[in-house]
Amino acid sequence: MSPRAALPAAAAGTAATGAIGRWRLFVVLAGLYLAQSIPSYLLVAAIPPIMREQGVSRTAIGMLSVLMLPLVLKFLWAPYVDRFRPISGLHRAGWVLITQSLTVLAIAAFALIAPTDVWAFLALGMALALFISTQDIATDGYATRRLAPEDRPFGNAIQGGAVALGVVIGGTGSLVIYHHFGWQPMIWTMAALSLLPLASAFAMREDDVTPAPSAPRASLKAFFARPEAREVLVIALVYRASEGLVKAMEGPYLVDRGVPLDIVGYLSGGAAATAGLIGSGVAAFLMVRLGTAPVLTLLGTLRTVCFALFALHAFDIVTGWTALFGAAAFQTLIRYMEIVALYSLFMAASSRDQPGTDFTILACAQLVVYLAGSFVAGAIADRLGYGTLFALAALLSLAAVVDTRRRLEARAARA
């Protein structure tokens, strides 16, 4: 479906609620995305260092990466979230109510186990990851269906800001509470905070709570049957192919260059959260002023420069920490901005009949290629060195910019 085809339905939904309804939708989306971010960063940012402090082996902590599987594979059950209404009179709001309630219970259950009980943590963590991933399908489907085309950048900026707050609350905040009060107070606090966004589920307004008799059946096949969806899928697979190579080895490279761990922690934590808040807003502004193709071209070009700077530093052509820290911080800012632009594109390419399925397939695609790069980055660095790794990433990034620009211009010409 082209953006023009999506415009009447989406715009009508927003226009019917007026200016107040528009801002109300933004507030609801902020709550929904924050609901996912807090438990997510509790899992990936707070608990692993706590487990290490308690003497859990690095091998066991490394096993926690299996909790990423639901995020990668959620496209498999996305059609069911689009298709079924779990509570009478509610569709995606019903899914959010159920999954967020289960999320709170799963977080609270962590208080019953010790942080050294790896297998119990994996079982609870997998359940929590499944709840979060399913809720993400419903939330993204709701945002895709309700946001007018001109509001998509702002909706995705809200998502980026919620992720940044999730880093602060679920990641940094959890560690601070743990340091001062211990394991159980930390868990109970995060469970209580995760209860608050349930209010957003009750505030959701839906126009498809009763399935239309003629509505097409949501499916993966329906996605691949649309040429536009397949074309945007290629962009999703290509555009971020270089980023995992750099991000996976950024921390190890900084450490190997003698950067203190506290500074590394700031760059990956506090600076990342700041970049998320600022970058998301700037990206939304640029999207409204310039459009998708120019913004993705600009960001991809700047990203290429950052990766090239990493390579020059690794080859000792550029020296000093100023250039290195600048490249690290700036590429984090760019990554958050890219998400706003890419997700707005994904929404535009998603069908109104199965918005959660279509958006999820595209989001999973860019995540898979990002993780694939992260997976091989260490092996490339070990065999060829950091400089070759970062130079390869810069070349892939430049090629992705050229290919993405060409595809988006062709897409715009057909619209």
PDB file of C-alpha atoms in Angstrom, residues 238-250 300-311 315 331 338 373-374 376-377 380 384-401:
ATOM      1  CA  VAL A 238      20.725  -3.270   3.917  1.00  0.00           C
ATOM      2  CA  TYR A 239      20.717   0.055   5.731  1.00  0.00           C
ATOM      3  CA  ARG A 240      21.966  -1.096   9.155  1.00  0.00           C
ATOM      4  CA  ALA A 241      24.154  -3.985   7.986  1.00  0.00           C
ATOM      5  CA  SER A 242      27.337  -2.155   9.014  1.00  0.00           C
ATOM      6  CA  GLU A 243      26.324  -0.998  12.489  1.00  0.00           C
ATOM      7  CA  GLY A 244      26.624  -4.236  14.422  1.00  0.00           C
ATOM      8  CA  LEU A 245      30.251  -4.553  13.289  1.00  0.00           C
ATOM      9  CA  VAL A 246      31.164  -1.306  15.041  1.00  0.00           C
ATOM     10  CA  LYS A 247      28.824  -1.326  18.027  1.00  0.00           C
ATOM     11  CA  ALA A 248      29.820  -4.823  19.176  1.00  0.00           C
ATOM     12  CA  MET A 249      33.524  -3.893  19.238  1.00  0.00           C
ATOM     13  CA  GLU A 250      33.254  -0.268  20.316  1.00  0.00           C
ATOM     14  CA  GLY A 300      24.050   7.305   6.674  1.00  0.00           C
ATOM     15  CA  THR A 301      26.750   9.649   5.379  1.00  0.00           C
ATOM     16  CA  LEU A 302      27.509  10.956   8.878  1.00  0.00           C
ATOM     17  CA  ARG A 303      27.571   7.383  10.192  1.00  0.00           C
ATOM     18  CA  THR A 304      30.090   6.467   7.486  1.00  0.00           C
ATOM     19  CA  VAL A 305      32.304   9.357   8.588  1.00  0.00           C
ATOM     20  CA  CYS A 306      32.146   8.144  12.205  1.00  0.00           C
ATOM     21  CA  PHE A 307      33.112   4.603  11.214  1.00  0.00           C
ATOM     22  CA  ALA A 308      35.952   5.944   9.057  1.00  0.00           C
ATOM     23  CA  LEU A 309      37.184   7.964  12.027  1.00  0.00           C
ATOM     24  CA  PHE A 310      37.235   4.781  14.127  1.00  0.00           C
ATOM     25  CA  ALA A 311      39.281   3.101  11.383  1.00  0.00           C
ATOM     26  CA  PHE A 315      45.387   2.588  12.214  1.00  0.00           C
ATOM     27  CA  GLN A 331      27.380   7.572  16.089  1.00  0.00           C
ATOM     28  CA  GLU A 338      18.047   6.460  12.183  1.00  0.00           C
ATOM     29  CA  GLY A 373      27.136  -8.007  12.294  1.00  0.00           C
ATOM     30  CA  SER A 374      27.621  -8.076  16.050  1.00  0.00           C
ATOM     31  CA  VAL A 376      30.953 -11.792  13.424  1.00  0.00           C
ATOM     32  CA  ALA A 377      32.598  -8.549  14.565  1.00  0.00           C
ATOM     33  CA  ILE A 380      36.968 -10.195  12.165  1.00  0.00           C
ATOM     34  CA  LEU A 384      42.249  -8.797  10.755  1.00  0.00           C
ATOM     35  CA  GLY A 385      42.440  -6.169  13.476  1.00  0.00           C
ATOM     36  CA  TYR A 386      40.214  -3.304  14.603  1.00  0.00           C
ATOM     37  CA  GLY A 387      41.290  -1.036  11.752  1.00  0.00           C
ATOM     38  CA  THR A 388      40.213  -3.457   9.040  1.00  0.00           C
ATOM     39  CA  LEU A 389      36.923  -4.127  10.862  1.00  0.00           C
ATOM     40  CA  PHE A 390      36.038  -0.442  11.116  1.00  0.00           C
ATOM     41  CA  ALA A 391      37.147   0.265   7.537  1.00  0.00           C
ATOM     42  CA  LEU A 392      34.933  -2.586   6.294  1.00  0.00           C
ATOM     43  CA  ALA A 393      32.022  -1.128   8.275  1.00  0.00           C
ATOM     44  CA  ALA A 394      32.600   2.295   6.696  1.00  0.00           C
ATOM     45  CA  LEU A 395      32.570   0.816   3.187  1.00  0.00           C
ATOM     46  CA  LEU A 396      29.398  -1.192   3.880  1.00  0.00           C
ATOM     47  CA  SER A 397      27.774   1.900   5.357  1.00  0.00           C
ATOM     48  CA  LEU A 398      28.574   3.984   2.276  1.00  0.00           C
ATOM     49  CA  ALA A 399      27.247   1.279  -0.063  1.00  0.00           C
ATOM     50  CA  ALA A 400      24.046   1.056   2.002  1.00  0.00           C
ATOM     51  CA  VAL A 401      23.507   4.815   1.750  1.00  0.00           C
TER      52      VAL A 401
END
